[in-house]
Amino acid sequence: MIFDLHVHTNHSDGLFSPEKVIDLAIEQGLDGVAITDHDTITGIETAIQFSNSYDNFRVIPGIEFSCVFNNEEVHILGYFIDYKDPNLIKITNELKQSRLTRGMEIVSKLNQLGLDLTIEEVKKFSGEKYIGRPHIARALIKRGYVADISEAFSKYLDRGKPAYIERYKITIGETISLIKTIGGIAILAHPGILKDKSIVDYCISLGIEGLECIHSKHTKDDTNSLISKAKSNNLIVTGGSDFHGDLINKDLLLGKYFVDIDTIPEFKGRI
């Protein structure tokens, strides 16, 4: 049961619709995916309904929350969440509105820096309901201000860069608690790319249930070290591509980083 457990759609900052993501996953030979859009659950129902047209393909309802700790962004994944929970819907709506407001403020900052960009240009990539920094990055690429998303973040959009704007976030502790309250499993996303490695232990102390050990931005050493860390703390080992739809070296990441659900009893039982 080969699953990519970290997949984004155009309901957050992915390029493809939930339906297109499912089609691509099947083309890649996957048995299932987790839809883990940033701070939103609006793409899950569509993905699940569409997946029902295929035999033996499963969609895990998920989410990726963005938190901040010690001035570093920390992402927490929630799997098997009750995505119809009223409190979750309320919180994600607040987060979505914060992203929209922050997106407009970032565009304003870029204008002050001399970059001629409008929010309408950004919305051609994002739609009306969600604006993430990758959408702004793609608009900057279209304008010719940067060559790729990585340059957009390193020059303008990353924390500490001239166009960065903070937005409303919930804490790591609140996030883990929320995920568990709505029946989910809380996993620390891509811990290998954290600058402050003590955050991993902090998340463990707060009750994180697993580590995303396999990830497209992890080195082999990262993966091995994190698997060892997870096993020594009786944590679940997960993995995924963090697929957004962009081509990496002319290839799709989807399905290139995965786990066998048969090796994760906590997941297999729920599927």
mmCIF file of C-alpha atoms in Angstrom:
data_model
loop_
_atom_site.group_PDB
_atom_site.id
_atom_site.type_symbol
_atom_site.label_atom_id
_atom_site.label_comp_id
_atom_site.label_asym_id
_atom_site.label_seq_id
_atom_site.Cartn_x
_atom_site.Cartn_y
_atom_site.Cartn_z
ATOM 1 C CA MET A 1 0.000 0.000 0.000
ATOM 2 C CA ILE A 2 2.209 2.783 -1.339
ATOM 3 C CA PHE A 3 1.100 6.248 -0.210
ATOM 4 C CA ASP A 4 2.509 9.731 -0.685
ATOM 5 C CA LEU A 5 1.531 11.338 2.611
ATOM 6 C CA HIS A 6 2.306 14.976 1.788
ATOM 7 C CA VAL A 7 0.368 16.382 -1.162
ATOM 8 C CA HIS A 8 -0.998 19.866 -1.882
ATOM 9 C CA THR A 9 -3.767 20.957 -4.235
ATOM 10 C CA ASN A 10 -4.850 24.301 -5.632
ATOM 11 C CA HIS A 11 -7.026 24.751 -2.547
ATOM 12 C CA SER A 12 -3.796 25.973 -0.933
ATOM 13 C CA ASP A 13 -0.592 26.589 -2.887
ATOM 14 C CA GLY A 14 -0.546 23.577 -5.205
ATOM 15 C CA LEU A 15 -0.943 23.938 -8.952
ATOM 16 C CA PHE A 16 -3.480 21.173 -9.561
ATOM 17 C CA SER A 17 -7.079 20.521 -8.581
ATOM 18 C CA PRO A 18 -7.832 17.623 -6.211
ATOM 19 C CA GLU A 19 -9.152 15.638 -9.190
ATOM 20 C CA LYS A 20 -5.976 16.198 -11.214
ATOM 21 C CA VAL A 21 -3.831 15.234 -8.213
ATOM 22 C CA ILE A 22 -5.713 11.927 -7.913
ATOM 23 C CA ASP A 23 -5.304 11.208 -11.635
ATOM 24 C CA LEU A 24 -1.567 11.925 -11.437
ATOM 25 C CA ALA A 25 -1.191 9.763 -8.318
ATOM 26 C CA ILE A 26 -2.752 6.818 -10.103
ATOM 27 C CA GLU A 27 -0.515 7.405 -13.128
ATOM 28 C CA GLN A 28 2.452 7.297 -10.741
ATOM 29 C CA GLY A 29 1.336 3.913 -9.427
ATOM 30 C CA LEU A 30 0.308 5.059 -5.957
ATOM 31 C CA ASP A 31 -2.341 3.286 -3.906
ATOM 32 C CA GLY A 32 -3.293 6.469 -2.089
ATOM 33 C CA VAL A 33 -2.373 9.977 -1.006
ATOM 34 C CA ALA A 34 -2.924 12.268 1.943
ATOM 35 C CA ILE A 35 -4.315 15.667 0.972
ATOM 36 C CA THR A 36 -2.442 18.048 3.279
ATOM 37 C CA ASP A 37 -3.183 21.567 2.122
ATOM 38 C CA HIS A 38 -1.836 24.469 4.171
ATOM 39 C CA ASP A 39 -4.249 25.566 6.921
ATOM 40 C CA THR A 40 -7.322 24.533 4.908
ATOM 41 C CA ILE A 41 -9.554 21.494 4.475
ATOM 42 C CA THR A 42 -11.645 22.654 1.512
ATOM 43 C CA GLY A 43 -10.079 20.278 -1.044
ATOM 44 C CA ILE A 44 -10.547 17.077 0.963
ATOM 45 C CA GLU A 45 -14.191 16.263 0.183
ATOM 46 C CA THR A 46 -13.660 16.771 -3.553
ATOM 47 C CA ALA A 47 -10.602 14.507 -3.501
ATOM 48 C CA ILE A 48 -12.394 11.757 -1.587
ATOM 49 C CA GLN A 49 -15.472 11.857 -3.811
ATOM 50 C CA PHE A 50 -13.390 11.793 -6.988
ATOM 51 C CA SER A 51 -11.198 8.954 -5.704
ATOM 52 C CA ASN A 52 -14.307 6.807 -5.273
ATOM 53 C CA SER A 53 -14.482 6.480 -9.050
ATOM 54 C CA TYR A 54 -11.317 4.368 -8.866
ATOM 55 C CA ASP A 55 -11.074 0.896 -7.365
ATOM 56 C CA ASN A 56 -8.695 0.439 -4.433
ATOM 57 C CA PHE A 57 -7.422 4.023 -4.252
ATOM 58 C CA ARG A 58 -7.635 5.830 -0.928
ATOM 59 C CA VAL A 59 -7.459 9.469 0.150
ATOM 60 C CA ILE A 60 -6.423 10.254 3.728
ATOM 61 C CA PRO A 61 -7.978 13.519 4.954
ATOM 62 C CA GLY A 62 -5.186 15.732 6.220
ATOM 63 C CA ILE A 63 -3.904 19.246 6.790
ATOM 64 C CA GLU A 64 -0.579 21.033 7.242
ATOM 65 C CA PHE A 65 -0.620 23.725 9.906
ATOM 66 C CA SER A 66 1.996 26.479 9.955
ATOM 67 C CA CYS A 67 3.318 27.449 13.394
ATOM 68 C CA VAL A 68 6.218 29.547 14.648
ATOM 69 C CA PHE A 69 8.606 28.687 17.461
ATOM 70 C CA ASN A 70 11.787 30.583 18.375
ATOM 71 C CA ASN A 71 11.351 32.675 15.225
ATOM 72 C CA GLU A 72 11.360 29.598 12.984
ATOM 73 C CA GLU A 73 8.462 28.264 10.949
ATOM 74 C CA VAL A 74 7.367 24.796 12.060
ATOM 75 C CA HIS A 75 4.819 22.728 10.146
ATOM 76 C CA ILE A 76 2.586 20.136 11.769
ATOM 77 C CA LEU A 77 0.716 17.563 9.687
ATOM 78 C CA GLY A 78 -2.608 16.125 10.803
ATOM 79 C CA TYR A 79 -3.865 12.839 9.351
ATOM 80 C CA PHE A 80 -7.310 11.193 9.495
ATOM 81 C CA ILE A 81 -8.789 14.411 10.808
ATOM 82 C CA ASP A 82 -12.516 15.037 11.127
ATOM 83 C CA TYR A 83 -12.482 17.718 8.459
ATOM 84 C CA LYS A 84 -16.131 18.581 9.108
ATOM 85 C CA ASP A 85 -15.503 19.503 12.744
ATOM 86 C CA PRO A 86 -17.020 22.987 13.404
ATOM 87 C CA ASN A 87 -14.061 24.198 15.482
ATOM 88 C CA LEU A 88 -11.594 23.138 12.779
ATOM 89 C CA ILE A 89 -13.662 24.931 10.138
ATOM 90 C CA LYS A 90 -13.737 28.092 12.283
ATOM 91 C CA ILE A 91 -9.969 28.061 12.857
ATOM 92 C CA THR A 92 -9.110 27.357 9.211
ATOM 93 C CA ASN A 93 -11.434 30.156 8.074
ATOM 94 C CA GLU A 94 -9.576 32.557 10.396
ATOM 95 C CA LEU A 95 -6.237 31.340 9.035
ATOM 96 C CA LYS A 96 -7.465 31.725 5.448
ATOM 97 C CA GLN A 97 -8.550 35.327 6.050
ATOM 98 C CA SER A 98 -5.185 36.040 7.645
ATOM 99 C CA ARG A 99 -3.419 34.708 4.553
ATOM 100 C CA LEU A 100 -5.510 36.919 2.261
ATOM 101 C CA THR A 101 -4.729 40.006 4.320
ATOM 102 C CA ARG A 102 -1.045 39.091 4.551
ATOM 103 C CA GLY A 103 -0.887 38.513 0.776
ATOM 104 C CA MET A 104 -2.100 42.044 0.079
ATOM 105 C CA GLU A 105 0.382 43.463 2.593
ATOM 106 C CA ILE A 106 3.274 41.568 0.968
ATOM 107 C CA VAL A 107 2.322 42.914 -2.467
ATOM 108 C CA SER A 108 2.257 46.421 -0.969
ATOM 109 C CA LYS A 109 5.752 45.881 0.493
ATOM 110 C CA LEU A 110 7.037 44.640 -2.867
ATOM 111 C CA ASN A 111 5.628 47.801 -4.469
ATOM 112 C CA GLN A 112 7.516 49.885 -1.900
ATOM 113 C CA LEU A 113 10.666 48.001 -2.904
ATOM 114 C CA GLY A 114 10.121 49.126 -6.502
ATOM 115 C CA LEU A 115 8.561 45.948 -7.898
ATOM 116 C CA ASP A 116 5.524 46.640 -10.049
ATOM 117 C CA LEU A 117 3.114 43.870 -9.013
ATOM 118 C CA THR A 118 -0.643 43.853 -8.364
ATOM 119 C CA ILE A 119 -2.807 41.611 -6.220
ATOM 120 C CA GLU A 120 -4.813 40.795 -9.370
ATOM 121 C CA GLU A 121 -1.683 39.274 -10.926
ATOM 122 C CA VAL A 122 -1.202 37.124 -7.826
ATOM 123 C CA LYS A 123 -4.839 35.983 -7.869
ATOM 124 C CA LYS A 124 -4.354 34.605 -11.383
ATOM 125 C CA PHE A 125 -2.236 31.963 -9.663
ATOM 126 C CA SER A 126 -4.091 31.716 -6.362
ATOM 127 C CA GLY A 127 -7.764 32.297 -7.056
ATOM 128 C CA GLU A 128 -9.882 34.498 -4.815
ATOM 129 C CA LYS A 129 -10.050 32.412 -1.635
ATOM 130 C CA TYR A 130 -6.433 31.657 -0.743
ATOM 131 C CA ILE A 131 -3.137 33.477 -1.168
ATOM 132 C CA GLY A 132 0.129 31.836 -0.207
ATOM 133 C CA ARG A 133 3.655 33.080 -0.688
ATOM 134 C CA PRO A 134 4.258 30.582 -3.526
ATOM 135 C CA HIS A 135 1.475 32.313 -5.488
ATOM 136 C CA ILE A 136 3.250 35.641 -5.040
ATOM 137 C CA ALA A 137 6.505 33.957 -6.042
ATOM 138 C CA ARG A 138 4.924 32.672 -9.274
ATOM 139 C CA ALA A 139 3.657 36.176 -10.061
ATOM 140 C CA LEU A 140 7.184 37.518 -9.533
ATOM 141 C CA ILE A 141 8.537 34.869 -11.911
ATOM 142 C CA LYS A 142 5.930 35.834 -14.532
ATOM 143 C CA ARG A 143 7.068 39.444 -14.203
ATOM 144 C CA GLY A 144 10.698 38.404 -14.649
ATOM 145 C CA TYR A 145 11.806 39.706 -11.259
ATOM 146 C CA VAL A 146 13.111 36.292 -10.165
ATOM 147 C CA ALA A 147 14.065 33.085 -11.953
ATOM 148 C CA ASP A 148 12.284 30.612 -9.704
ATOM 149 C CA ILE A 149 10.352 30.164 -6.459
ATOM 150 C CA SER A 150 13.516 29.553 -4.464
ATOM 151 C CA GLU A 151 14.948 32.921 -5.530
ATOM 152 C CA ALA A 152 11.667 34.680 -4.758
ATOM 153 C CA PHE A 153 11.774 33.379 -1.203
ATOM 154 C CA SER A 154 15.490 33.960 -0.633
ATOM 155 C CA LYS A 155 15.328 37.545 -1.935
ATOM 156 C CA TYR A 156 11.913 38.729 -0.765
ATOM 157 C CA LEU A 157 9.487 36.299 0.886
ATOM 158 C CA ASP A 158 11.312 34.260 3.532
ATOM 159 C CA ARG A 159 11.187 35.220 7.188
ATOM 160 C CA GLY A 160 13.612 38.097 7.697
ATOM 161 C CA LYS A 161 13.557 39.159 4.024
ATOM 162 C CA PRO A 162 12.365 42.639 2.979
ATOM 163 C CA ALA A 163 8.816 41.725 1.894
ATOM 164 C CA TYR A 164 8.061 39.226 4.655
ATOM 165 C CA ILE A 165 4.906 39.827 6.712
ATOM 166 C CA GLU A 166 3.948 37.787 9.764
ATOM 167 C CA ARG A 167 0.401 36.449 9.969
ATOM 168 C CA TYR A 168 -1.900 34.844 12.506
ATOM 169 C CA LYS A 169 -0.796 31.346 13.495
ATOM 170 C CA ILE A 170 -1.693 28.908 16.240
ATOM 171 C CA THR A 171 1.029 27.545 18.500
ATOM 172 C CA ILE A 172 2.606 24.104 18.163
ATOM 173 C CA GLY A 173 0.915 22.965 21.357
ATOM 174 C CA GLU A 174 -2.483 24.251 20.232
ATOM 175 C CA THR A 175 -2.036 22.584 16.854
ATOM 176 C CA ILE A 176 -1.137 19.159 18.259
ATOM 177 C CA SER A 177 -4.037 19.377 20.699
ATOM 178 C CA LEU A 178 -6.481 20.396 17.960
ATOM 179 C CA ILE A 179 -5.438 17.546 15.662
ATOM 180 C CA LYS A 180 -5.892 14.997 18.436
ATOM 181 C CA THR A 181 -9.216 16.518 19.527
ATOM 182 C CA ILE A 182 -10.643 16.030 16.017
ATOM 183 C CA GLY A 183 -9.501 12.421 15.910
ATOM 184 C CA GLY A 184 -6.308 12.938 13.954
ATOM 185 C CA ILE A 185 -2.679 11.852 14.195
ATOM 186 C CA ALA A 186 -0.145 14.688 14.639
ATOM 187 C CA ILE A 187 3.165 14.447 12.754
ATOM 188 C CA LEU A 188 6.078 16.903 12.618
ATOM 189 C CA ALA A 189 6.609 17.831 8.957
ATOM 190 C CA HIS A 190 10.064 17.770 7.320
ATOM 191 C CA PRO A 191 12.070 18.094 10.572
ATOM 192 C CA GLY A 192 15.302 17.654 8.628
ATOM 193 C CA ILE A 193 15.074 21.183 7.262
ATOM 194 C CA LEU A 194 14.613 22.815 10.669
ATOM 195 C CA LYS A 195 17.548 25.045 11.572
ATOM 196 C CA ASP A 196 16.960 24.579 15.293
ATOM 197 C CA LYS A 197 16.979 20.800 15.791
ATOM 198 C CA SER A 198 15.891 21.181 19.426
ATOM 199 C CA ILE A 199 12.404 21.888 18.034
ATOM 200 C CA VAL A 200 12.075 18.152 17.360
ATOM 201 C CA ASP A 201 12.489 17.361 21.065
ATOM 202 C CA TYR A 202 10.149 20.219 21.946
ATOM 203 C CA CYS A 203 7.445 18.739 19.705
ATOM 204 C CA ILE A 204 8.005 15.305 21.253
ATOM 205 C CA SER A 205 7.526 16.843 24.702
ATOM 206 C CA LEU A 206 4.197 18.277 23.528
ATOM 207 C CA GLY A 207 2.931 14.903 22.361
ATOM 208 C CA ILE A 208 3.746 14.775 18.658
ATOM 209 C CA GLU A 209 2.960 11.260 17.453
ATOM 210 C CA GLY A 210 5.391 10.895 14.587
ATOM 211 C CA LEU A 211 8.093 12.379 12.374
ATOM 212 C CA GLU A 212 8.049 12.865 8.622
ATOM 213 C CA CYS A 213 11.391 11.167 8.073
ATOM 214 C CA ILE A 214 11.151 10.701 4.300
ATOM 215 C CA HIS A 215 10.847 13.993 2.445
ATOM 216 C CA SER A 216 11.971 15.519 -0.839
ATOM 217 C CA LYS A 217 14.243 18.036 0.928
ATOM 218 C CA HIS A 218 15.872 15.553 3.297
ATOM 219 C CA THR A 219 19.320 14.140 2.692
ATOM 220 C CA LYS A 220 19.959 10.438 3.177
ATOM 221 C CA ASP A 221 21.647 11.276 6.490
ATOM 222 C CA ASP A 222 18.599 13.318 7.548
ATOM 223 C CA THR A 223 16.318 10.391 6.803
ATOM 224 C CA ASN A 224 18.430 7.828 8.631
ATOM 225 C CA SER A 225 18.907 10.070 11.663
ATOM 226 C CA LEU A 226 15.204 10.881 11.887
ATOM 227 C CA ILE A 227 14.131 7.249 11.561
ATOM 228 C CA SER A 228 16.486 6.409 14.430
ATOM 229 C CA LYS A 229 15.056 9.329 16.448
ATOM 230 C CA ALA A 230 11.511 8.197 15.800
ATOM 231 C CA LYS A 231 12.158 4.594 16.733
ATOM 232 C CA SER A 232 13.981 5.505 19.946
ATOM 233 C CA ASN A 233 10.973 7.615 20.994
ATOM 234 C CA ASN A 234 8.298 5.124 19.824
ATOM 235 C CA LEU A 235 7.070 7.552 17.184
ATOM 236 C CA ILE A 236 5.439 6.860 13.833
ATOM 237 C CA VAL A 237 7.689 7.137 10.740
ATOM 238 C CA THR A 238 5.961 8.810 7.783
ATOM 239 C CA GLY A 239 7.029 10.262 4.469
ATOM 240 C CA GLY A 240 5.905 12.162 1.414
ATOM 241 C CA SER A 241 7.022 14.316 -1.460
ATOM 242 C CA ASP A 242 5.505 17.662 -0.370
ATOM 243 C CA PHE A 243 4.061 17.802 -3.882
ATOM 244 C CA HIS A 244 2.877 21.198 -5.110
ATOM 245 C CA GLY A 245 2.839 20.445 -8.838
ATOM 246 C CA ASP A 246 6.076 22.141 -9.848
ATOM 247 C CA LEU A 247 8.521 20.188 -11.973
ATOM 248 C CA ILE A 248 11.813 19.383 -10.257
ATOM 249 C CA ASN A 249 14.523 18.557 -12.795
ATOM 250 C CA LYS A 250 11.716 18.151 -15.372
ATOM 251 C CA ASP A 251 10.018 15.511 -13.241
ATOM 252 C CA LEU A 252 7.016 15.410 -10.902
ATOM 253 C CA LEU A 253 7.836 14.781 -7.254
ATOM 254 C CA LEU A 254 4.510 13.045 -6.656
ATOM 255 C CA GLY A 255 5.110 9.450 -5.617
ATOM 256 C CA LYS A 256 8.898 9.779 -5.586
ATOM 257 C CA TYR A 257 8.878 9.944 -1.775
ATOM 258 C CA PHE A 258 6.452 7.577 -0.112
ATOM 259 C CA VAL A 259 5.759 5.040 2.611
ATOM 260 C CA ASP A 260 4.241 1.572 2.665
ATOM 261 C CA ILE A 261 1.144 1.859 4.851
ATOM 262 C CA ASP A 262 1.538 -1.814 5.743
ATOM 263 C CA THR A 263 4.518 -0.715 7.871
ATOM 264 C CA ILE A 264 2.432 1.831 9.831
ATOM 265 C CA PRO A 265 -0.177 -0.023 11.924
ATOM 266 C CA GLU A 266 -1.705 3.237 13.191
ATOM 267 C CA PHE A 267 -2.473 4.252 9.599
ATOM 268 C CA LYS A 268 -3.316 0.845 8.143
ATOM 269 C CA GLY A 269 -5.940 0.228 10.822
ATOM 270 C CA ARG A 270 -7.741 3.446 9.976
ATOM 271 C CA ILE A 271 -7.615 2.906 6.217
#
